[in-house]
CSV table of C-alpha atoms in Angstrom, one decimal:
chain,number,residue,atom,x,y,z
A,186,MET,CA,19.2,8.3,-17.6
A,187,ALA,CA,18.2,9.7,-20.8
A,188,SER,CA,14.5,11.1,-20.6
A,189,ASP,CA,12.6,14.1,-22.4
A,190,ARG,CA,10.9,14.3,-19.2
A,191,ASP,CA,11.5,16.3,-15.9
A,192,PHE,CA,11.3,14.5,-13.0
A,193,ARG,CA,10.8,16.2,-9.5
A,194,SER,CA,12.8,13.4,-7.6
A,195,GLY,CA,14.8,15.4,-4.8
A,196,GLY,CA,16.4,12.1,-2.9
A,197,ILE,CA,14.4,10.2,0.5
A,198,ILE,CA,13.4,11.1,3.6
A,199,VAL,CA,14.3,8.3,6.5
A,200,ASN,CA,11.7,8.3,9.5
A,201,ILE,CA,13.5,7.2,12.5
A,202,ASP,CA,11.6,5.0,14.7
A,203,ILE,CA,11.4,6.2,18.9
A,204,ASN,CA,12.6,2.4,20.2
A,205,SER,CA,12.8,-0.3,17.4
A,206,GLU,CA,16.8,0.2,17.3
A,207,VAL,CA,17.3,3.1,19.3
A,208,ILE,CA,16.7,1.6,22.2
A,209,PRO,CA,19.5,-1.7,21.5
A,210,PHE,CA,21.9,1.7,20.3
A,211,PHE,CA,21.7,2.5,23.5
A,212,GLY,CA,22.1,-0.7,25.4
A,213,SER,CA,25.3,-1.0,23.2
A,214,VAL,CA,26.7,2.0,23.4
A,215,LEU,CA,26.3,1.6,27.3
A,216,GLY,CA,28.9,-1.4,27.3
A,217,ASP,CA,31.7,1.2,25.5
A,218,ARG,CA,34.9,2.1,28.3
A,219,GLU,CA,34.3,5.1,26.5
A,220,ILE,CA,31.7,7.0,26.2
A,221,THR,CA,31.3,10.6,24.4
A,222,GLU,CA,29.3,12.8,22.1
A,223,GLU,CA,31.3,10.8,18.8
A,224,THR,CA,30.3,7.6,20.1
A,225,PHE,CA,26.5,8.6,18.7
A,226,TYR,CA,27.9,9.7,15.3
A,227,PRO,CA,27.6,6.6,13.7
A,228,PHE,CA,23.7,6.5,13.6
A,229,VAL,CA,23.9,9.3,11.3
A,230,ASP,CA,26.7,8.9,10.3
A,231,GLN,CA,25.3,5.2,8.7
A,232,TYR,CA,23.0,7.7,6.4
A,233,VAL,CA,25.8,9.0,4.5
A,234,ASP,CA,29.3,7.3,4.3
A,235,LEU,CA,28.3,4.8,2.1
A,236,THR,CA,31.0,1.7,1.3
A,237,ASP,CA,30.7,2.3,-2.4
A,238,ARG,CA,28.2,4.3,-3.7
A,239,LYS,CA,26.6,7.4,-2.7
A,240,THR,CA,23.7,8.4,-0.6
A,241,GLN,CA,20.1,9.6,-1.4
A,242,VAL,CA,19.2,9.9,2.0
A,243,ARG,CA,18.3,14.8,1.5
A,244,ALA,CA,16.7,14.3,5.1
A,245,LEU,CA,16.0,12.5,8.6
A,246,ALA,CA,12.8,13.0,10.5
A,247,PHE,CA,14.3,11.4,14.1
A,248,ASP,CA,10.3,10.6,16.2
A,249,ILE,CA,11.0,12.0,19.8
A,250,PHE,CA,6.9,11.4,20.5
A,251,CYS,CA,4.7,8.3,20.9
A,252,GLN,CA,2.9,8.0,24.2
A,253,TYR,CA,5.3,9.2,25.6
A,254,SER,CA,8.5,11.5,25.0
A,255,THR,CA,11.6,10.4,24.1
A,256,VAL,CA,13.4,13.5,25.2
A,257,ASP,CA,13.8,15.2,28.6
A,258,SER,CA,10.9,16.5,28.9
A,259,GLN,CA,8.3,19.1,31.6
A,260,VAL,CA,4.7,18.3,29.5
A,261,PHE,CA,4.4,14.2,29.0
A,262,SER,CA,5.9,11.7,31.4
A,263,ASP,CA,9.7,10.3,29.9
A,264,TYR,CA,11.7,7.7,28.9
A,265,TYR,CA,13.8,9.0,32.6
A,266,ALA,CA,10.5,8.9,34.4
A,267,ILE,CA,9.5,6.2,33.1
A,268,TRP,CA,12.5,3.9,34.2
A,269,ARG,CA,12.0,5.0,38.2
A,270,ARG,CA,8.2,3.9,37.2
A,271,ARG,CA,7.4,0.9,39.7
A,272,VAL,CA,4.2,0.6,39.7
A,273,GLU,CA,1.9,0.4,37.1
A,274,ASN,CA,-1.4,1.0,37.0
A,275,GLY,CA,-1.5,-0.7,40.1
A,276,VAL,CA,0.5,-3.5,38.9
A,277,PRO,CA,4.2,-3.6,39.6
A,278,VAL,CA,6.3,-3.1,36.2
A,279,ASN,CA,10.2,-2.9,35.8
A,280,TYR,CA,11.5,-1.4,32.3
A,281,ASP,CA,15.5,-1.4,33.0
A,282,ALA,CA,14.9,-3.0,28.9
A,283,GLN,CA,13.9,-0.2,27.7
A,284,PHE,CA,15.5,2.2,29.7
A,285,LYS,CA,18.2,2.4,32.5
A,286,ALA,CA,20.2,2.8,29.5
A,287,GLN,CA,19.5,5.9,28.5
A,288,SER,CA,18.5,7.5,31.5
A,289,LEU,CA,21.9,6.3,32.8
A,290,LEU,CA,23.7,8.0,29.7
A,291,SER,CA,21.6,10.6,30.3
A,292,ARG,CA,22.3,10.9,34.6
A,293,ALA,CA,26.3,10.5,34.5
A,294,TYR,CA,28.2,11.3,31.3
A,295,GLY,CA,24.9,14.5,30.1
A,296,ILE,CA,25.3,13.3,27.2
A,297,ASP,CA,21.1,14.0,24.8
A,298,PRO,CA,21.8,11.5,22.4
A,299,TYR,CA,19.2,13.5,20.1
A,300,ALA,CA,21.4,17.1,20.6
A,301,VAL,CA,23.6,14.7,19.6
A,302,TRP,CA,22.1,13.8,16.3
A,303,PHE,CA,20.1,16.7,14.8
A,304,ARG,CA,23.4,18.5,14.5
A,305,ARG,CA,25.2,15.8,13.4
A,306,THR,CA,23.1,15.3,10.9
A,307,ARG,CA,23.3,18.5,9.6
A,308,GLU,CA,26.7,19.1,10.2
A,309,ARG,CA,26.6,16.1,7.5
A,310,GLY,CA,24.2,18.1,5.0
A,311,LEU,CA,21.1,16.6,5.3
A,312,GLU,CA,18.0,18.3,7.2
A,313,ALA,CA,17.0,17.6,10.7
A,314,TRP,CA,13.3,16.6,11.3
A,315,MET,CA,11.8,16.7,14.7
A,316,SER,CA,9.0,14.1,14.1
A,317,VAL,CA,6.0,13.8,16.8
A,318,ARG,CA,3.6,10.8,16.8
A,319,MET,CA,0.3,13.0,17.5
A,320,ASN,CA,-2.2,10.1,18.7
A,321,ASP,CA,-0.1,6.2,18.5
A,322,CYS,CA,-1.8,4.2,19.8
A,323,HIS,CA,0.0,0.6,20.5
A,324,CYS,CA,-1.3,-1.8,23.4
A,325,PRO,CA,-4.4,-1.3,23.9
A,326,ASP,CA,-5.6,-4.1,25.6
A,327,GLU,CA,-2.1,-4.8,28.0
A,328,ASP,CA,-2.8,-3.7,31.5
A,329,THR,CA,0.8,-1.5,31.0
A,330,CYS,CA,3.0,-0.4,28.9
A,331,PHE,CA,6.1,0.7,29.2
A,332,LEU,CA,5.1,3.8,25.5
A,333,ARG,CA,2.1,5.4,28.0
A,334,SER,CA,2.9,8.6,29.8
A,335,ASP,CA,0.9,9.2,32.9
A,336,PHE,CA,-1.1,11.7,30.4
A,337,PHE,CA,-2.5,8.0,29.0
A,338,TYR,CA,-4.0,7.4,32.4
A,339,GLU,CA,-5.6,11.3,32.6
A,340,ALA,CA,-7.5,10.6,29.6
A,341,LYS,CA,-8.6,7.6,29.6
A,342,SER,CA,-10.0,8.6,33.3
A,343,LYS,CA,-10.9,12.1,32.4
A,344,GLY,CA,-13.2,10.2,29.0
A,345,TRP,CA,-10.9,11.7,26.7
A,346,MET,CA,-9.9,9.3,24.8
A,347,ILE,CA,-11.7,8.7,21.4
A,348,GLY,CA,-14.2,6.0,22.8
A,349,ASP,CA,-14.7,2.0,22.2
A,350,LEU,CA,-16.1,2.5,19.1
A,351,TYR,CA,-13.0,2.9,17.3
A,352,GLY,CA,-11.8,-1.0,18.2
A,353,TYR,CA,-7.9,-0.7,18.0
A,354,ARG,CA,-7.7,2.9,17.8
A,355,ARG,CA,-9.9,3.5,21.7
A,356,ASN,CA,-7.7,4.7,23.4
A,357,CYS,CA,-6.5,7.4,21.1
A,358,PHE,CA,-6.8,11.0,22.1
A,359,ASP,CA,-9.6,12.3,21.6
A,360,TYR,CA,-8.6,16.1,20.2
A,361,ALA,CA,-12.1,17.6,20.5
A,362,VAL,CA,-11.1,18.4,24.3
A,363,PRO,CA,-9.3,21.9,24.7
A,364,GLN,CA,-7.0,19.7,27.3
A,365,VAL,CA,-6.0,17.3,25.2
A,366,ARG,CA,-4.6,20.1,22.1
A,367,GLN,CA,-3.3,22.4,24.6
A,368,LYS,CA,-1.1,19.5,26.1
A,369,MET,CA,0.7,18.5,23.0
A,370,LEU,CA,0.4,22.0,21.9
A,371,ASP,CA,3.1,22.4,25.3
A,372,TYR,CA,5.6,19.7,23.8
A,373,ILE,CA,6.0,20.9,20.4
A,374,GLU,CA,6.4,24.5,22.6
A,375,GLU,CA,9.5,22.2,25.1
A,376,GLN,CA,11.0,21.0,22.0
A,377,LEU,CA,10.5,23.8,19.6
A,378,ALA,CA,13.2,25.4,21.9
A,379,ARG,CA,15.2,22.6,22.7
A,380,TYR,CA,16.4,21.8,19.8
A,381,ASP,CA,17.7,24.0,17.1
A,382,VAL,CA,15.3,21.5,13.4
A,383,ASP,CA,15.2,22.1,10.3
A,384,ALA,CA,11.2,21.3,9.9
A,385,LEU,CA,9.1,19.5,12.6
A,386,GLU,CA,6.9,16.8,11.1
A,387,LEU,CA,2.6,16.2,12.7
A,388,ASP,CA,2.1,12.3,11.9
A,389,PHE,CA,-1.4,12.5,12.5
A,390,LEU,CA,-1.3,8.3,10.7
A,391,ARG,CA,0.1,7.2,14.4
A,392,GLU,CA,-2.8,7.9,14.5
A,393,ILE,CA,-5.2,9.8,11.9
A,394,THR,CA,-8.2,9.4,14.5
A,395,CYS,CA,-8.0,11.9,15.8
A,396,PHE,CA,-11.8,12.2,16.6
A,397,ASP,CA,-14.8,11.1,17.4
A,398,TYR,CA,-15.5,11.3,13.7
A,399,LEU,CA,-18.3,9.8,13.7
A,400,ASN,CA,-20.1,11.9,16.0
A,401,CYS,CA,-18.0,15.2,15.8
A,402,PRO,CA,-19.4,17.5,13.6
A,403,ASP,CA,-17.3,20.7,14.4
A,404,ARG,CA,-13.7,18.5,14.1
A,405,VAL,CA,-12.3,20.2,11.3
A,406,GLU,CA,-12.4,24.0,12.5
A,407,ILE,CA,-11.1,22.1,15.9
A,408,MET,CA,-8.5,20.7,13.4
A,409,ASN,CA,-7.4,23.9,12.0
A,410,ASP,CA,-7.5,25.7,14.5
A,411,PHE,CA,-4.9,24.0,15.8
A,412,VAL,CA,-2.4,23.2,13.2
A,413,ARG,CA,-3.0,27.2,12.7
A,414,ASN,CA,-1.3,27.4,16.5
A,415,VAL,CA,1.4,24.8,15.4
A,416,ARG,CA,2.1,27.1,12.4
A,417,ALA,CA,2.6,29.7,15.4
A,418,LEU,CA,5.2,27.9,17.5
A,419,THR,CA,7.7,27.5,13.3
A,420,ASP,CA,7.5,30.3,12.6
A,421,ALA,CA,8.8,31.3,16.5
A,422,ALA,CA,11.0,29.0,16.5
A,423,SER,CA,11.9,30.2,12.7
A,424,ALA,CA,12.4,34.0,14.1
A,425,LYS,CA,14.8,32.6,17.7
A,426,ARG,CA,16.9,30.2,15.4
A,427,GLY,CA,17.4,33.0,12.2
A,428,HIS,CA,16.5,29.8,10.0
A,429,ARG,CA,13.1,28.2,8.0
A,430,VAL,CA,11.6,25.8,10.4
A,431,ARG,CA,9.0,23.8,8.2
A,432,LEU,CA,6.1,22.5,9.1
A,433,VAL,CA,5.6,18.9,7.4
A,434,VAL,CA,2.5,16.5,7.7
A,435,ARG,CA,1.6,13.0,7.2
A,436,LEU,CA,-1.6,12.5,6.2
A,437,MET,CA,-3.2,9.5,4.6
A,438,ARG,CA,-3.7,8.5,1.1
A,439,ASP,CA,-6.9,10.7,-0.1
A,440,ILE,CA,-7.2,14.0,0.4
A,441,GLN,CA,-11.2,13.9,0.6
A,442,GLN,CA,-11.0,10.7,3.4
A,443,ASN,CA,-8.4,13.2,5.0
A,444,LEU,CA,-10.9,15.2,5.1
A,445,VAL,CA,-13.6,13.2,6.4
A,446,PHE,CA,-10.7,12.7,9.1
A,447,GLY,CA,-10.8,16.2,9.8
A,448,PHE,CA,-8.0,17.4,8.3
A,449,ASP,CA,-8.6,20.5,5.4
A,450,VAL,CA,-5.3,19.9,3.8
A,451,GLN,CA,-6.8,22.6,1.2
A,452,THR,CA,-7.0,24.9,3.8
A,453,TRP,CA,-3.6,24.8,5.3
A,454,VAL,CA,-2.3,25.0,2.4
A,455,SER,CA,-4.4,28.0,1.5
A,456,GLU,CA,-3.5,29.7,4.5
A,457,ARG,CA,0.1,28.7,4.1
A,458,LEU,CA,0.0,27.3,7.1
A,459,VAL,CA,1.8,24.0,6.3
A,460,ASP,CA,5.0,23.1,4.2
A,461,HIS,CA,5.1,19.2,3.0
A,462,VAL,CA,3.0,17.2,3.3
A,463,SER,CA,3.7,13.3,3.5
A,464,VAL,CA,1.1,10.7,1.0
A,465,SER,CA,1.1,7.8,2.9
A,466,PRO,CA,0.1,4.4,4.1
A,467,ARG,CA,-0.1,3.7,8.6
A,468,TRP,CA,1.3,0.1,8.2
A,469,ALA,CA,0.1,-3.3,6.8
A,470,THR,CA,1.0,-2.3,3.4
A,471,CYS,CA,2.9,-0.3,1.1
A,472,ASP,CA,0.5,0.4,-1.4
A,473,SER,CA,1.1,0.4,-4.7
A,474,ASP,CA,-1.5,3.4,-5.8
A,475,MET,CA,-1.2,6.5,-3.4
A,476,PRO,CA,-2.8,8.9,-6.6
A,477,ILE,CA,0.0,11.0,-5.4
A,478,ALA,CA,-0.5,12.9,-9.7
A,479,GLU,CA,-3.7,14.0,-7.9
A,480,TRP,CA,-2.2,16.1,-4.4
A,481,ARG,CA,0.5,17.5,-7.2
A,482,ALA,CA,-2.4,18.6,-9.1
A,483,ARG,CA,-4.5,19.7,-6.9
A,484,PHE,CA,-1.3,21.6,-4.8
A,485,PRO,CA,1.6,22.2,-7.9
A,486,ASP,CA,3.5,24.5,-5.5
A,487,MET,CA,2.9,22.4,-2.0
A,488,GLN,CA,6.6,19.8,-0.6
A,489,ILE,CA,5.1,16.2,-1.3
A,490,SER,CA,6.7,12.8,-0.5
A,491,ALA,CA,5.2,9.9,-1.5
A,492,GLY,CA,5.3,7.3,1.6
A,493,VAL,CA,7.2,3.8,1.5
A,494,GLU,CA,6.0,0.7,4.7
A,495,THR,CA,7.8,-1.8,4.9
A,496,LEU,CA,4.9,-4.2,4.7
A,497,VAL,CA,3.7,-5.8,1.1
A,498,LEU,CA,0.5,-7.2,1.7
A,499,LYS,CA,0.7,-9.0,5.2
A,500,ALA,CA,1.6,-8.8,7.6
A,501,SER,CA,4.1,-11.7,7.8
A,502,LYS,CA,7.8,-12.2,8.6
A,503,SER,CA,9.1,-12.5,4.9
A,504,SER,CA,6.4,-10.0,3.8
A,505,HIS,CA,9.2,-7.0,3.6
A,506,ALA,CA,9.9,-5.4,1.0
A,507,ASP,CA,12.2,-5.5,-0.6
A,508,ALA,CA,14.9,-2.8,-2.1
A,509,ASP,CA,13.2,-3.9,-5.8
A,510,VAL,CA,9.6,-3.4,-5.0
A,511,VAL,CA,10.4,0.4,-3.4
A,512,ASN,CA,12.4,1.1,-6.4
A,513,GLY,CA,9.4,0.0,-8.5
A,514,LEU,CA,6.8,2.3,-5.9
A,515,ALA,CA,9.8,4.8,-6.2
A,516,ALA,CA,9.3,5.0,-10.0
A,517,ALA,CA,5.4,5.4,-9.8
A,518,TYR,CA,5.4,7.7,-7.4
A,519,ILE,CA,8.3,10.0,-8.9
A,520,SER,CA,6.2,9.7,-12.6
A,521,GLN,CA,2.9,11.2,-11.1
A,522,GLY,CA,5.2,14.5,-9.7
A,523,ALA,CA,6.6,13.0,-5.7
A,524,ASP,CA,9.6,15.3,-4.0
A,525,TYR,CA,11.3,12.4,-2.7
A,526,ILE,CA,10.3,9.5,-1.0
A,527,TYR,CA,10.0,8.7,2.3
A,528,LEU,CA,10.3,5.8,4.2
A,529,TYR,CA,8.8,4.6,7.1
A,530,ASN,CA,10.2,1.0,9.1
A,531,TYR,CA,13.3,1.6,7.9
A,532,PHE,CA,15.0,1.9,10.7
A,533,ILE,CA,18.8,0.6,10.8
A,534,ASN,CA,21.2,0.6,14.0
A,535,PRO,CA,24.9,0.7,13.1
A,536,ARG,CA,25.5,-1.7,15.7
A,537,THR,CA,24.4,-4.8,13.5
A,538,PRO,CA,25.0,-4.4,9.8
A,539,ASP,CA,25.3,-8.0,9.2
A,540,THR,CA,21.1,-8.0,9.5
A,541,PRO,CA,19.5,-8.3,6.2
A,542,PHE,CA,17.3,-5.1,7.3
A,543,TYR,CA,20.4,-2.9,7.0
A,544,ARG,CA,21.8,-4.5,3.2
A,545,ARG,CA,18.5,-4.5,2.3
A,546,THR,CA,17.9,-0.2,3.5
A,547,MET,CA,22.1,0.4,1.9
A,548,ASP,CA,20.6,-1.7,-0.7
A,549,ILE,CA,17.7,1.8,-0.9
A,550,ILE,CA,19.7,5.0,-0.1
A,551,PRO,CA,22.0,4.7,-2.8
A,552,ARG,CA,19.2,4.0,-5.7
A,553,CYS,CA,15.5,4.7,-4.8
A,554,GLY,CA,15.1,8.4,-4.9
A,555,MET,CA,16.9,9.7,-8.0
A,556,ALA,CA,15.3,10.0,-11.1
A,557,ASP,CA,18.6,8.9,-13.1
A,558,THR,CA,19.2,5.3,-10.7
A,559,VAL,CA,14.9,4.8,-9.7
A,560,PHE,CA,14.6,4.5,-13.5
A,561,SER,CA,17.9,2.5,-15.0
A,562,SER,CA,17.3,0.2,-12.0
A,563,PRO,CA,15.2,-3.6,-11.4
A,564,ARG,CA,12.2,-2.3,-10.0
A,565,ARG,CA,9.3,-4.9,-9.0
A,566,HIS,CA,5.8,-3.2,-8.9
A,567,ILE,CA,3.5,-5.2,-7.1
A,568,VAL,CA,-0.4,-4.8,-6.1
A,569,THR,CA,-1.4,-3.9,-3.8
A,570,TYR,CA,-3.9,-2.3,-1.7
A,571,GLN,CA,-5.5,0.7,0.9
A,572,ASP,CA,-5.0,-0.1,5.0
A,573,ILE,CA,-6.9,2.4,6.0
A,574,PHE,CA,-9.8,4.3,5.2
A,575,PRO,CA,-13.2,6.3,7.6
A,576,SER,CA,-16.0,4.4,7.9
A,577,GLY,CA,-18.0,4.3,4.5
A,578,HIS,CA,-15.5,4.7,2.1
A,579,GLN,CA,-15.2,2.8,-0.3
A,580,PRO,CA,-10.6,1.6,-0.1
A,581,TYR,CA,-8.2,1.0,-3.1
A,582,ARG,CA,-8.4,-2.6,-3.0
A,583,PRO,CA,-8.3,-4.6,-6.6
A,584,LEU,CA,-7.9,-7.7,-5.4
A,585,PRO,CA,-8.8,-10.6,-5.2
A,586,LEU,CA,-10.0,-10.3,-8.6
A,587,LYS,CA,-12.9,-13.0,-9.3
A,588,LEU,CA,-13.1,-13.4,-13.4
A,589,GLU,CA,-17.3,-15.4,-14.2
A,590,CYS,CA,-17.6,-15.2,-17.5
A,591,ALA,CA,-17.1,-11.3,-17.8
A,592,ALA,CA,-13.5,-9.2,-18.8
A,593,ARG,CA,-12.2,-7.6,-16.0
A,594,SER,CA,-10.1,-5.4,-16.1
A,595,LEU,CA,-7.0,-3.7,-13.8
A,596,GLU,CA,-3.9,-0.5,-14.4
A,597,VAL,CA,-1.3,-1.7,-13.1
A,598,HIS,CA,0.9,2.4,-12.6
A,599,THR,CA,5.2,1.5,-13.2
A,600,GLY,CA,5.0,5.2,-14.1
A,601,TYR,CA,8.1,5.6,-16.4
A,602,VAL,CA,9.9,3.0,-18.4
A,603,PRO,CA,13.2,4.0,-20.7
A,604,ALA,CA,13.2,2.2,-24.2
A,605,GLY,CA,14.3,-1.3,-23.6
A,606,ARG,CA,13.4,-2.4,-20.7
A,607,GLU,CA,12.4,-5.7,-20.8
A,608,GLY,CA,9.1,-6.9,-18.4
A,609,LYS,CA,7.0,-9.9,-17.5
A,610,LEU,CA,3.4,-10.2,-15.5
A,611,ILE,CA,3.8,-12.1,-12.4
A,612,ILE,CA,-0.2,-13.1,-11.8
A,613,GLY,CA,-1.3,-15.8,-8.9
A,614,LEU,CA,-4.5,-17.2,-9.0
A,615,SER,CA,-6.3,-19.4,-6.6
A,616,GLN,CA,-9.0,-20.5,-8.2
A,617,GLY,CA,-8.7,-21.7,-12.0
A,618,CYS,CA,-5.3,-22.2,-14.1
A,619,PRO,CA,-3.6,-20.5,-16.8
A,620,CYS,CA,-5.4,-22.5,-19.7
A,621,CYS,CA,-8.1,-20.5,-19.0
A,622,VAL,CA,-7.2,-17.5,-18.9
A,623,ASP,CA,-7.2,-15.3,-21.5
A,624,VAL,CA,-4.9,-12.5,-20.3
A,625,ALA,CA,-3.7,-9.1,-22.2
A,626,PHE,CA,-1.6,-7.3,-22.0
A,627,ASN,CA,-1.7,-3.3,-22.8
A,628,GLY,CA,-4.2,-4.7,-25.9
A,629,ARG,CA,-1.5,-8.0,-26.7
A,630,GLN,CA,-2.3,-11.6,-26.3
A,631,CYS,CA,-0.1,-13.0,-23.2
A,632,GLY,CA,1.8,-15.6,-24.4
A,633,GLU,CA,2.3,-19.0,-22.9
A,634,PHE,CA,2.6,-18.7,-18.9
A,635,GLN,CA,5.0,-21.0,-16.8
A,636,PRO,CA,4.8,-21.6,-13.2
A,637,ALA,CA,6.5,-18.9,-11.6
A,638,ARG,CA,7.7,-18.1,-7.4
A,639,ILE,CA,8.8,-14.4,-6.3
A,640,TYR,CA,11.3,-14.2,-3.0
A,641,SER,CA,11.7,-11.7,0.0
A,642,GLY,CA,15.0,-11.8,1.6
A,643,ILE,CA,14.6,-9.2,2.8
A,644,GLN,CA,14.2,-11.2,6.9
A,645,GLU,CA,15.3,-15.0,6.3
A,646,GLU,CA,18.5,-16.0,4.2
A,647,PRO,CA,18.4,-17.5,1.9
A,648,ALA,CA,14.6,-16.0,0.5
A,649,VAL,CA,11.7,-16.8,0.8
A,650,ALA,CA,10.0,-18.1,-2.0
A,651,ASN,CA,6.1,-17.2,-2.5
A,652,ALA,CA,5.8,-15.3,1.1
A,653,TYR,CA,3.9,-12.7,-0.1
A,654,VAL,CA,1.1,-15.4,-1.2
A,655,ASP,CA,-1.0,-17.8,0.4
A,656,GLU,CA,-0.3,-20.9,0.5
A,657,ASN,CA,-3.1,-21.6,-2.3
A,658,VAL,CA,-2.3,-19.3,-4.1
A,659,ARG,CA,-0.3,-20.1,-7.9
A,660,LEU,CA,1.8,-18.9,-9.3
A,661,TYR,CA,2.4,-18.2,-12.9
A,662,GLN,CA,4.7,-15.7,-15.6
A,663,CYS,CA,5.5,-14.3,-18.8
A,664,PRO,CA,7.1,-12.0,-20.9
A,665,VAL,CA,5.3,-8.9,-21.5
A,666,ALA,CA,5.5,-5.9,-24.0
A,667,LEU,CA,6.3,-2.3,-22.0
A,668,GLU,CA,5.3,0.1,-24.3
A,669,GLY,CA,6.8,3.2,-23.0
A,670,ARG,CA,3.8,3.8,-21.3
A,671,ASP,CA,3.7,4.4,-17.7
A,672,VAL,CA,0.6,3.2,-16.8
A,673,GLN,CA,-0.1,-1.3,-18.1
A,674,GLU,CA,-3.2,-2.7,-18.7
A,675,ILE,CA,-4.4,-6.2,-17.7
A,676,LEU,CA,-7.6,-7.7,-19.2
A,677,PHE,CA,-9.0,-11.0,-18.0
A,678,ARG,CA,-10.9,-13.2,-19.5
A,679,SER,CA,-12.4,-16.4,-17.5
A,680,GLU,CA,-15.5,-18.6,-17.1
A,681,LYS,CA,-14.5,-19.5,-13.8
A,682,ALA,CA,-11.1,-17.9,-12.2
A,683,CYS,CA,-9.5,-15.8,-9.4
A,684,VAL,CA,-6.3,-13.3,-9.4
A,685,ASP,CA,-5.1,-13.6,-5.9
A,686,TYR,CA,-1.3,-12.0,-7.3
A,687,ILE,CA,-0.4,-9.5,-9.9
A,688,GLU,CA,3.3,-8.4,-10.5
A,689,ILE,CA,4.9,-6.8,-12.9
A,690,ALA,CA,8.9,-7.0,-13.1
A,691,ILE,CA,11.6,-4.8,-15.1
A,692,GLU,CA,14.6,-6.0,-15.2
């Protein structure tokens, strides 16, 4: 790809979920005739040893904590303690399915898989990150859950959670409580002493509600002090290990809205507390319009990664992003100055390579992280929305776009488009039809729209048609001229119509 523009693209970071593929992998390993540390290498090697292309993965961020520790710990209940648990919250439980395999591997074979993985990651030339979910709140309605440490019940009994005002997130720990902050600091210190890693990631998107932010005026300074304390721990680890242990934070899309939740990135950067910020959606959508350019302008010397979630528009089994959707997001964010593309919920298992999800990831990691391949490959730019925001603030949610005797316009950030590339505009209407909707693309009247289909082939094969839209939405397409612009403007006019879906596909 020839371009007169310079891009900062450095590749892909992959977050490795704490249980979704790790637990099945452990169960499979336990059935092997011979088990050694080398048995665990493929879990790392799969991101490097591609069949016919070169990987663009630069770092693996292994999640070691959500509500429990998936590594040995004296601070939080770990996998082994929860496996041995027989009564939880007054209810009989059995967590053999979740933790028996790892417990036996650890106790009978003396193998710490994460120690192996961190070491192997660095041996293969990648950065090894230790990721900690700072406030995971899965399963708030269940009486028991294999994810919960004993501290969950202690915090709940002592009122150390943010409370019912926050619905699904009501059981999040309240960081205004000194005991909560100290618990997390003790855990981080324990694990930095245990493992030699290149970076510690504080994953605040599980969850961003670390305070009763509507009623805690001191939340910003409390969190600033907490991050200072974490930085002191990474500095101590750096001195011990003889190399820099960088501090990474994963936050939501909007700088000002992060501050509302209590996260003062400006101070962290000015005090050089953090080295890298991952700007991400939470889960329900792979946000198509995160303001990466604003982050780059505000923090020109900060490493910034743009997070890509797995779901496109809705939580259905067929709504996962395919590689072309990921490539579209990568093109937009690399054009705005992102250093890396960060994949979240794209985990895979080397022992189940014949799944659609595995094939998807193997298509993503050789082409969706570097400018040359991103801009020369097919891509899909689907307009999505912002999936998390503080109370009282307006989220980015441009669709549905209701047209009632007034012109409405929308900008779509496609990023750099090489000369000669062709595109098509796909629109979905729940009201009206193309004959009663006037559409202009970059100031030019669109031609005739034809019926269209869109596909998602991730969960099922053959590919599922129209999986990203509701059944009442009708899809139409027409060719469009992209004219070398990073931002495409679409203008709609109609006496009465409703646009529910917009996609620009670039071949």
